mmCIF file of C-alpha atoms in Angstrom:
data_model
loop_
_atom_site.group_PDB
_atom_site.id
_atom_site.type_symbol
_atom_site.label_atom_id
_atom_site.label_comp_id
_atom_site.label_asym_id
_atom_site.label_seq_id
_atom_site.Cartn_x
_atom_site.Cartn_y
_atom_site.Cartn_z
ATOM 1 C CA MET W 25 139.050 110.762 77.405
ATOM 2 C CA ASP W 26 140.458 111.272 80.897
ATOM 3 C CA TRP W 27 142.872 108.364 81.358
ATOM 4 C CA HIS W 28 144.167 107.544 84.832
ATOM 5 C CA PRO W 29 146.249 104.716 86.402
ATOM 6 C CA ASP W 30 144.253 101.503 86.636
ATOM 7 C CA ILE W 31 143.860 99.062 89.522
ATOM 8 C CA LEU W 32 145.993 96.514 87.619
ATOM 9 C CA GLY W 33 149.147 98.549 88.073
ATOM 10 C CA ASP W 34 152.073 99.352 85.801
ATOM 11 C CA GLY W 35 151.199 99.860 82.167
ATOM 12 C CA PHE W 36 147.423 99.826 82.668
ATOM 13 C CA GLU W 37 145.197 102.884 82.368
ATOM 14 C CA ALA W 38 141.418 103.279 82.571
ATOM 15 C CA CYS W 39 138.851 105.829 81.528
ATOM 16 C CA SER W 40 135.133 105.898 82.335
ATOM 17 C CA PHE W 41 132.721 107.403 79.825
ATOM 18 C CA GLU W 42 129.022 107.617 79.056
ATOM 19 C CA ALA W 43 127.298 106.315 75.940
ATOM 20 C CA ALA W 44 123.614 106.612 75.061
ATOM 21 C CA GLY W 45 121.883 103.921 73.024
ATOM 22 C CA GLU W 46 118.836 104.124 70.792
ATOM 23 C CA ASP W 47 116.649 104.360 73.894
ATOM 24 C CA GLY W 48 118.386 107.609 74.833
ATOM 25 C CA VAL W 49 119.612 106.305 78.198
ATOM 26 C CA ALA W 50 123.209 107.282 79.009
ATOM 27 C CA ARG W 51 125.128 104.392 80.575
ATOM 28 C CA THR W 52 128.594 104.367 82.127
ATOM 29 C CA ALA W 53 131.296 102.034 80.829
ATOM 30 C CA THR W 54 135.040 101.894 81.463
ATOM 31 C CA LEU W 55 137.747 101.331 78.873
ATOM 32 C CA VAL W 56 141.031 99.809 80.068
ATOM 33 C CA ARG W 57 144.198 99.891 77.986
ATOM 34 C CA TYR W 58 147.639 98.352 78.333
ATOM 35 C CA ARG W 59 150.716 100.271 77.295
ATOM 36 C CA PRO W 60 154.013 98.407 77.811
ATOM 37 C CA ALA W 61 156.917 100.389 79.175
ATOM 38 C CA ALA W 62 159.380 101.861 76.689
ATOM 39 C CA GLY W 63 161.595 99.142 75.296
ATOM 40 C CA GLN W 64 159.187 96.328 76.156
ATOM 41 C CA ALA W 65 156.843 96.723 73.197
ATOM 42 C CA PRO W 66 157.788 95.007 69.920
ATOM 43 C CA LYS W 67 159.030 97.163 67.083
ATOM 44 C CA ALA W 68 156.164 98.750 65.204
ATOM 45 C CA SER W 69 155.465 97.438 61.716
ATOM 46 C CA GLY W 70 153.589 99.277 59.027
ATOM 47 C CA ARG W 71 150.439 97.519 60.145
ATOM 48 C CA ARG W 72 148.393 98.730 63.125
ATOM 49 C CA ARG W 73 146.408 96.144 65.046
ATOM 50 C CA ALA W 74 144.139 96.412 68.077
ATOM 51 C CA VAL W 75 142.077 94.047 70.213
ATOM 52 C CA LEU W 76 139.045 94.794 72.408
ATOM 53 C CA PHE W 77 138.133 92.269 75.101
ATOM 54 C CA LEU W 78 134.605 91.899 76.547
ATOM 55 C CA HIS W 79 134.265 90.154 79.934
ATOM 56 C CA GLY W 80 131.575 87.724 81.021
ATOM 57 C CA TRP W 81 128.531 88.295 83.200
ATOM 58 C CA SER W 82 129.148 89.318 86.812
ATOM 59 C CA ASP W 83 132.805 89.806 85.883
ATOM 60 C CA TYR W 84 135.416 92.421 84.953
ATOM 61 C CA PHE W 85 138.801 92.565 83.210
ATOM 62 C CA PHE W 86 141.730 91.477 85.377
ATOM 63 C CA ASN W 87 143.864 89.065 83.314
ATOM 64 C CA VAL W 88 147.144 90.938 82.879
ATOM 65 C CA ASP W 89 148.720 87.921 81.149
ATOM 66 C CA LEU W 90 146.148 88.131 78.370
ATOM 67 C CA ALA W 91 146.967 91.801 77.819
ATOM 68 C CA ARG W 92 150.700 91.028 77.678
ATOM 69 C CA PHE W 93 150.144 88.198 75.210
ATOM 70 C CA TRP W 94 148.485 90.590 72.765
ATOM 71 C CA ALA W 95 150.990 93.385 73.385
ATOM 72 C CA ASP W 96 153.884 90.997 72.716
ATOM 73 C CA ARG W 97 152.370 90.339 69.310
ATOM 74 C CA GLY W 98 152.185 94.032 68.452
ATOM 75 C CA TYR W 99 148.493 94.642 69.240
ATOM 76 C CA ASP W 100 147.103 97.646 71.100
ATOM 77 C CA PHE W 101 145.207 95.872 73.883
ATOM 78 C CA HIS W 102 141.973 97.259 75.336
ATOM 79 C CA ALA W 103 139.245 95.784 77.545
ATOM 80 C CA LEU W 104 135.797 97.157 78.285
ATOM 81 C CA ASP W 105 134.088 96.891 81.659
ATOM 82 C CA MET W 106 130.529 97.219 80.384
ATOM 83 C CA HIS W 107 127.842 99.107 82.267
ATOM 84 C CA ASN W 108 126.748 97.633 85.598
ATOM 85 C CA HIS W 109 129.972 95.611 85.765
ATOM 86 C CA GLY W 110 133.393 95.943 87.347
ATOM 87 C CA ARG W 111 134.907 99.414 87.247
ATOM 88 C CA SER W 112 131.617 100.725 85.834
ATOM 89 C CA LEU W 113 129.465 99.691 88.809
ATOM 90 C CA ARG W 114 127.439 102.488 90.369
ATOM 91 C CA PRO W 115 125.796 102.342 93.849
ATOM 92 C CA ASP W 116 122.302 103.002 92.517
ATOM 93 C CA ALA W 117 122.424 100.429 89.688
ATOM 94 C CA PRO W 118 121.729 96.664 89.835
ATOM 95 C CA GLY W 119 125.006 94.807 89.347
ATOM 96 C CA GLY W 120 125.219 92.825 86.126
ATOM 97 C CA TYR W 121 121.823 93.913 84.840
ATOM 98 C CA VAL W 122 120.946 94.616 81.225
ATOM 99 C CA GLY W 123 117.420 94.513 79.812
ATOM 100 C CA ASP W 124 118.472 94.128 76.168
ATOM 101 C CA LEU W 125 121.876 92.992 74.922
ATOM 102 C CA ALA W 126 121.673 95.743 72.294
ATOM 103 C CA ASP W 127 122.048 98.214 75.183
ATOM 104 C CA TYR W 128 125.771 97.371 75.078
ATOM 105 C CA ASP W 129 126.103 98.444 71.436
ATOM 106 C CA ALA W 130 126.636 102.155 72.081
ATOM 107 C CA GLU W 131 129.454 101.692 74.593
ATOM 108 C CA ILE W 132 131.190 99.071 72.439
ATOM 109 C CA SER W 133 130.975 101.350 69.407
ATOM 110 C CA LYS W 134 132.277 104.332 71.376
ATOM 111 C CA ALA W 135 135.165 102.286 72.768
ATOM 112 C CA ILE W 136 136.081 101.134 69.269
ATOM 113 C CA GLY W 137 135.950 104.738 68.124
ATOM 114 C CA VAL W 138 138.497 105.663 70.792
ATOM 115 C CA ILE W 139 140.703 102.708 69.869
ATOM 116 C CA GLY W 140 140.530 103.679 66.189
ATOM 117 C CA SER W 141 141.497 107.318 66.675
ATOM 118 C CA GLY W 142 144.678 108.285 64.878
ATOM 119 C CA GLU W 143 146.273 106.978 61.729
ATOM 120 C CA PRO W 144 146.458 104.463 60.282
ATOM 121 C CA GLN W 145 143.152 102.893 61.263
ATOM 122 C CA PRO W 146 143.797 99.636 63.139
ATOM 123 C CA GLU W 147 142.618 96.205 62.137
ATOM 124 C CA LEU W 148 140.301 95.276 65.002
ATOM 125 C CA THR W 149 140.010 91.905 66.695
ATOM 126 C CA LEU W 150 136.996 91.598 68.996
ATOM 127 C CA MET W 151 137.376 89.054 71.793
ATOM 128 C CA GLY W 152 134.682 87.995 74.254
ATOM 129 C CA HIS W 153 134.351 85.567 77.153
ATOM 130 C CA SER W 154 131.112 83.781 78.168
ATOM 131 C CA THR W 155 128.255 86.337 78.059
ATOM 132 C CA GLY W 156 130.761 88.775 76.578
ATOM 133 C CA GLY W 157 131.273 86.247 73.794
ATOM 134 C CA LEU W 158 127.542 86.256 73.073
ATOM 135 C CA VAL W 159 127.529 90.075 73.084
ATOM 136 C CA ALA W 160 130.601 90.209 70.824
ATOM 137 C CA ALA W 161 129.089 87.803 68.283
ATOM 138 C CA LEU W 162 125.834 89.764 68.118
ATOM 139 C CA TRP W 163 127.691 93.074 67.818
ATOM 140 C CA VAL W 164 129.875 91.841 64.948
ATOM 141 C CA ALA W 165 126.809 90.464 63.155
ATOM 142 C CA ASN W 166 125.133 93.880 63.443
ATOM 143 C CA HIS W 167 128.257 95.845 62.413
ATOM 144 C CA PRO W 168 129.722 94.082 59.359
ATOM 145 C CA GLY W 169 133.141 95.371 58.382
ATOM 146 C CA ALA W 170 133.933 96.824 61.814
ATOM 147 C CA ALA W 171 136.153 93.915 62.930
ATOM 148 C CA SER W 172 138.632 91.690 61.118
ATOM 149 C CA GLN W 173 138.562 88.683 63.465
ATOM 150 C CA LEU W 174 136.285 87.408 66.229
ATOM 151 C CA ILE W 175 137.691 85.328 69.102
ATOM 152 C CA LEU W 176 135.306 83.727 71.592
ATOM 153 C CA ASN W 177 136.457 82.176 74.862
ATOM 154 C CA SER W 178 133.734 79.794 76.089
ATOM 155 C CA PRO W 179 130.939 81.957 74.661
ATOM 156 C CA TRP W 180 127.471 81.504 76.159
ATOM 157 C CA LEU W 181 125.641 80.746 72.922
ATOM 158 C CA GLU W 182 122.888 78.467 74.246
ATOM 159 C CA MET W 183 121.233 77.242 77.432
ATOM 160 C CA HIS W 184 122.115 73.890 78.933
ATOM 161 C CA GLY W 185 120.584 70.977 77.078
ATOM 162 C CA ASN W 186 118.986 72.251 73.885
ATOM 163 C CA SER W 187 116.692 74.828 72.311
ATOM 164 C CA LEU W 188 113.608 73.236 73.915
ATOM 165 C CA VAL W 189 114.967 74.182 77.346
ATOM 166 C CA ARG W 190 115.510 77.743 76.118
ATOM 167 C CA ARG W 191 112.006 78.029 74.695
ATOM 168 C CA ALA W 192 110.438 76.716 77.885
ATOM 169 C CA ALA W 193 112.498 79.163 79.964
ATOM 170 C CA SER W 194 111.530 82.046 77.672
ATOM 171 C CA THR W 195 107.834 81.241 78.070
ATOM 172 C CA MET W 196 108.105 81.143 81.858
ATOM 173 C CA VAL W 197 110.187 84.302 82.314
ATOM 174 C CA ALA W 198 108.506 86.511 79.682
ATOM 175 C CA PRO W 199 105.600 87.840 81.814
ATOM 176 C CA MET W 200 107.848 88.820 84.716
ATOM 177 C CA ALA W 201 110.453 90.301 82.369
ATOM 178 C CA ARG W 202 107.785 92.497 80.824
ATOM 179 C CA PHE W 203 106.151 93.835 83.984
ATOM 180 C CA ARG W 204 108.909 93.452 86.617
ATOM 181 C CA PRO W 205 112.197 93.262 84.687
ATOM 182 C CA GLU W 206 114.440 93.839 87.709
ATOM 183 C CA ALA W 207 112.683 91.211 89.847
ATOM 184 C CA ILE W 208 115.205 88.771 91.302
ATOM 185 C CA LEU W 209 114.812 85.104 90.352
ATOM 186 C CA ARG W 210 115.297 82.793 93.313
ATOM 187 C CA LEU W 211 117.547 80.129 91.860
ATOM 188 C CA PRO W 212 120.245 77.998 93.543
ATOM 189 C CA GLU W 213 123.555 79.823 93.988
ATOM 190 C CA ARG W 214 126.786 78.007 93.207
ATOM 191 C CA GLY W 215 130.309 79.320 93.622
ATOM 192 C CA PHE W 216 132.123 76.308 92.190
ATOM 193 C CA TYR W 217 133.790 78.159 89.303
ATOM 194 C CA TRP W 218 134.887 81.022 91.597
ATOM 195 C CA ARG W 219 136.385 78.387 93.917
ATOM 196 C CA THR W 220 138.625 77.107 91.100
ATOM 197 C CA ILE W 221 139.988 80.510 90.030
ATOM 198 C CA SER W 222 140.080 82.844 93.047
ATOM 199 C CA SER W 223 143.238 83.045 95.167
ATOM 200 C CA SER W 224 140.873 83.603 98.100
ATOM 201 C CA ALA W 225 139.731 80.001 97.612
ATOM 202 C CA GLU W 226 141.680 77.312 95.716
ATOM 203 C CA GLY W 227 142.666 79.199 92.544
ATOM 204 C CA GLU W 228 145.607 81.423 91.641
ATOM 205 C CA TRP W 229 143.956 84.662 90.471
ATOM 206 C CA PRO W 230 143.547 87.683 92.790
ATOM 207 C CA LEU W 231 139.944 88.746 92.271
ATOM 208 C CA ASP W 232 138.191 91.789 93.675
ATOM 209 C CA ASP W 233 134.996 90.411 95.208
ATOM 210 C CA ARG W 234 133.263 93.772 94.721
ATOM 211 C CA TYR W 235 133.626 93.350 90.968
ATOM 212 C CA ARG W 236 133.489 89.555 90.733
ATOM 213 C CA PRO W 237 131.330 88.327 93.658
ATOM 214 C CA PRO W 238 131.785 84.652 94.613
ATOM 215 C CA MET W 239 128.106 83.839 94.009
ATOM 216 C CA ALA W 240 127.693 86.291 91.122
ATOM 217 C CA PHE W 241 125.116 89.090 91.013
ATOM 218 C CA PRO W 242 121.423 88.292 91.540
ATOM 219 C CA LEU W 243 119.675 86.897 88.459
ATOM 220 C CA ARG W 244 116.921 89.223 87.292
ATOM 221 C CA ALA W 245 114.010 88.447 85.003
ATOM 222 C CA GLY W 246 114.759 91.101 82.380
ATOM 223 C CA TRP W 247 118.402 90.037 82.191
ATOM 224 C CA LEU W 248 117.541 86.375 81.642
ATOM 225 C CA SER W 249 114.995 87.326 78.985
ATOM 226 C CA ALA W 250 117.670 89.364 77.179
ATOM 227 C CA ILE W 251 120.094 86.418 77.259
ATOM 228 C CA LEU W 252 117.474 84.005 75.927
ATOM 229 C CA ALA W 253 116.642 86.405 73.086
ATOM 230 C CA GLY W 254 120.348 86.520 72.195
ATOM 231 C CA HIS W 255 120.508 82.717 72.176
ATOM 232 C CA ALA W 256 117.540 82.595 69.833
ATOM 233 C CA LYS W 257 119.301 84.914 67.374
ATOM 234 C CA VAL W 258 122.400 82.709 67.426
ATOM 235 C CA ALA W 259 120.286 79.595 66.821
ATOM 236 C CA ARG W 260 118.797 81.216 63.704
ATOM 237 C CA GLY W 261 122.296 81.923 62.384
ATOM 238 C CA LEU W 262 124.271 85.164 62.411
ATOM 239 C CA GLY W 263 125.997 84.986 59.020
ATOM 240 C CA ILE W 264 129.253 86.537 60.252
ATOM 241 C CA GLY W 265 131.688 86.870 57.364
ATOM 242 C CA ILE W 266 135.015 87.204 59.214
ATOM 243 C CA PRO W 267 137.131 84.345 60.636
ATOM 244 C CA ILE W 268 135.935 83.156 64.050
ATOM 245 C CA LEU W 269 137.857 81.204 66.699
ATOM 246 C CA VAL W 270 135.938 79.490 69.510
ATOM 247 C CA LEU W 271 137.943 78.122 72.453
ATOM 248 C CA LEU W 272 136.213 75.608 74.733
ATOM 249 C CA SER W 273 137.007 73.094 77.429
ATOM 250 C CA GLN W 274 136.912 69.458 76.421
ATOM 251 C CA GLY W 275 134.229 68.731 79.018
ATOM 252 C CA SER W 276 131.613 70.143 81.391
ATOM 253 C CA ALA W 277 130.737 69.491 85.033
ATOM 254 C CA ASN W 278 127.527 71.341 85.837
ATOM 255 C CA GLY W 279 126.026 69.384 88.731
ATOM 256 C CA PRO W 280 124.443 70.913 91.841
ATOM 257 C CA PHE W 281 127.252 69.639 94.106
ATOM 258 C CA TRP W 282 131.006 70.096 94.064
ATOM 259 C CA THR W 283 133.100 67.416 92.334
ATOM 260 C CA GLU W 284 136.837 67.281 91.717
ATOM 261 C CA GLU W 285 136.067 67.131 87.987
ATOM 262 C CA MET W 286 135.221 70.844 88.208
ATOM 263 C CA ARG W 287 138.941 71.614 88.526
ATOM 264 C CA ARG W 288 139.552 70.539 84.913
ATOM 265 C CA THR W 289 136.267 71.196 83.106
ATOM 266 C CA ASP W 290 133.810 74.000 82.398
ATOM 267 C CA ALA W 291 131.674 74.253 85.544
ATOM 268 C CA VAL W 292 129.374 76.870 84.002
ATOM 269 C CA LEU W 293 128.352 75.918 80.449
ATOM 270 C CA ASP W 294 127.433 72.829 78.444
ATOM 271 C CA VAL W 295 130.416 72.883 76.092
ATOM 272 C CA ASN W 296 128.975 70.312 73.695
ATOM 273 C CA ILE W 297 125.900 72.394 72.860
ATOM 274 C CA ILE W 298 128.148 75.492 72.633
ATOM 275 C CA ALA W 299 130.375 73.702 70.114
ATOM 276 C CA LEU W 300 127.329 72.927 67.963
ATOM 277 C CA ARG W 301 125.967 76.467 68.219
ATOM 278 C CA ALA W 302 129.364 77.864 67.218
ATOM 279 C CA LEU W 303 128.805 76.499 63.720
ATOM 280 C CA THR W 304 125.785 78.798 63.283
ATOM 281 C CA LEU W 305 127.879 81.936 63.783
ATOM 282 C CA GLY W 306 129.339 82.255 60.300
ATOM 283 C CA ARG W 307 131.073 80.662 57.333
ATOM 284 C CA THR W 308 134.613 80.347 58.739
ATOM 285 C CA VAL W 309 134.573 78.935 62.273
ATOM 286 C CA THR W 310 137.424 77.166 64.078
ATOM 287 C CA VAL W 311 136.537 75.297 67.270
ATOM 288 C CA GLU W 312 139.404 74.398 69.623
ATOM 289 C CA ARG W 313 138.584 71.930 72.423
ATOM 290 C CA ILE W 314 141.175 72.189 75.205
ATOM 291 C CA ASP W 315 141.645 69.262 77.546
ATOM 292 C CA GLY W 316 141.598 70.274 81.216
ATOM 293 C CA ALA W 317 140.392 73.844 80.597
ATOM 294 C CA LEU W 318 138.158 75.797 82.956
ATOM 295 C CA HIS W 319 135.243 78.000 81.906
ATOM 296 C CA ASP W 320 137.696 80.787 81.079
ATOM 297 C CA VAL W 321 140.349 78.789 79.254
ATOM 298 C CA PHE W 322 142.966 81.486 79.960
ATOM 299 C CA LEU W 323 142.460 81.088 83.728
ATOM 300 C CA SER W 324 143.122 77.344 83.604
ATOM 301 C CA PRO W 325 146.141 75.715 85.307
ATOM 302 C CA PRO W 326 149.482 76.802 83.770
ATOM 303 C CA LYS W 327 150.043 73.902 81.353
ATOM 304 C CA VAL W 328 146.450 74.031 80.130
ATOM 305 C CA ARG W 329 146.411 77.775 79.507
ATOM 306 C CA ALA W 330 149.810 77.504 77.788
ATOM 307 C CA ASP W 331 148.091 75.100 75.391
ATOM 308 C CA ALA W 332 145.256 77.618 74.930
ATOM 309 C CA TYR W 333 147.678 80.440 74.161
ATOM 310 C CA ALA W 334 149.579 78.228 71.711
ATOM 311 C CA ARG W 335 146.354 77.389 69.872
ATOM 312 C CA LEU W 336 145.396 81.067 69.761
ATOM 313 C CA ALA W 337 148.835 81.988 68.412
ATOM 314 C CA ARG W 338 148.588 79.283 65.730
ATOM 315 C CA TRP W 339 145.164 80.541 64.646
ATOM 316 C CA LEU W 340 146.432 84.116 64.452
ATOM 317 C CA ARG W 341 149.294 83.040 62.207
ATOM 318 C CA GLY W 342 146.754 81.503 59.871
ATOM 319 C CA TYR W 343 143.946 84.052 59.911
ATOM 320 C CA ALA W 344 145.487 87.352 61.016
ATOM 321 C CA GLY W 345 148.387 87.206 58.591
ATOM 322 C CA GLU W 346 151.076 87.176 61.265
ATOM 323 C CA GLY W 347 154.601 86.360 60.163
ATOM 324 C CA ASP W 348 156.869 83.741 61.657
ATOM 325 C CA ALA W 349 158.698 86.443 63.590
ATOM 326 C CA ALA W 350 155.711 87.039 65.870
ATOM 327 C CA SER W 351 156.105 85.792 69.402
ATOM 328 C CA THR W 352 154.508 82.389 70.055
ATOM 329 C CA ALA W 353 155.436 82.063 73.723
ATOM 330 C CA PRO W 354 152.597 82.204 76.255
ATOM 331 C CA PRO W 355 152.915 84.885 78.944
#
């Protein structure tokens, strides 16, 4: 692995690699890691822990505070920019596209192999946001024993409304997905969520518009079909045996026009249907509803994300076996 300084600056390194799935196609992904400067990392215990973060659709990893939160608790923090996203974008590839969510499996497995090199083997926590949460849940279900905890930040587990909407959408998109998978679907574009988080608009986070475009990447038929197939698997139940934490906003605001309510709710997903779907993931599921949270709860206004970090820290003390000495302060 050829590590080099990352765009996020001090302490961050990145490495691009290729991984071929069952279809034999080699795809490029990029692993990012955070290594605190000497003297800043907590004293090592006899227990090695690591976390791998998966971003959402039309997104990339940029939240340095999240990396520092995990590092302060003694975890080796890594994030994966999956193929056709972020640092892994290539000029000849359609941004954000995947024809089957299982196409991510090879790069996730290879990244985890890199994280797990050396002794002792780390206890792995897999963390995913939005579409990355859906991918993470499916990956854990297909790789029992590979992770110790699963943390999902507003995971996209179902379409808006209910399963009838999903089934109707699947029926309509299936023919195009089969014969013209990269055909662009002409649907209304909304940049409301980007408006609430980007420092180029009314948010506080410096985003690279090449990696996280304001209106997202074009929606393609094959991609939507892959997402709907993933939702169907979740609806049937995944039977995940490890502890799962699902963090969600208390409310949603998904209308076609901007409203001020979008500054303190999830402007992307229907959080109520997501909360219900979360219970189909496994036997031990904790759902935390956070008042005032945005779609990515850790990009919410300072007081709200401090609440989110506090709830995450509390859950880790209960399910990851962390002692009282572990840091509980948000970054």
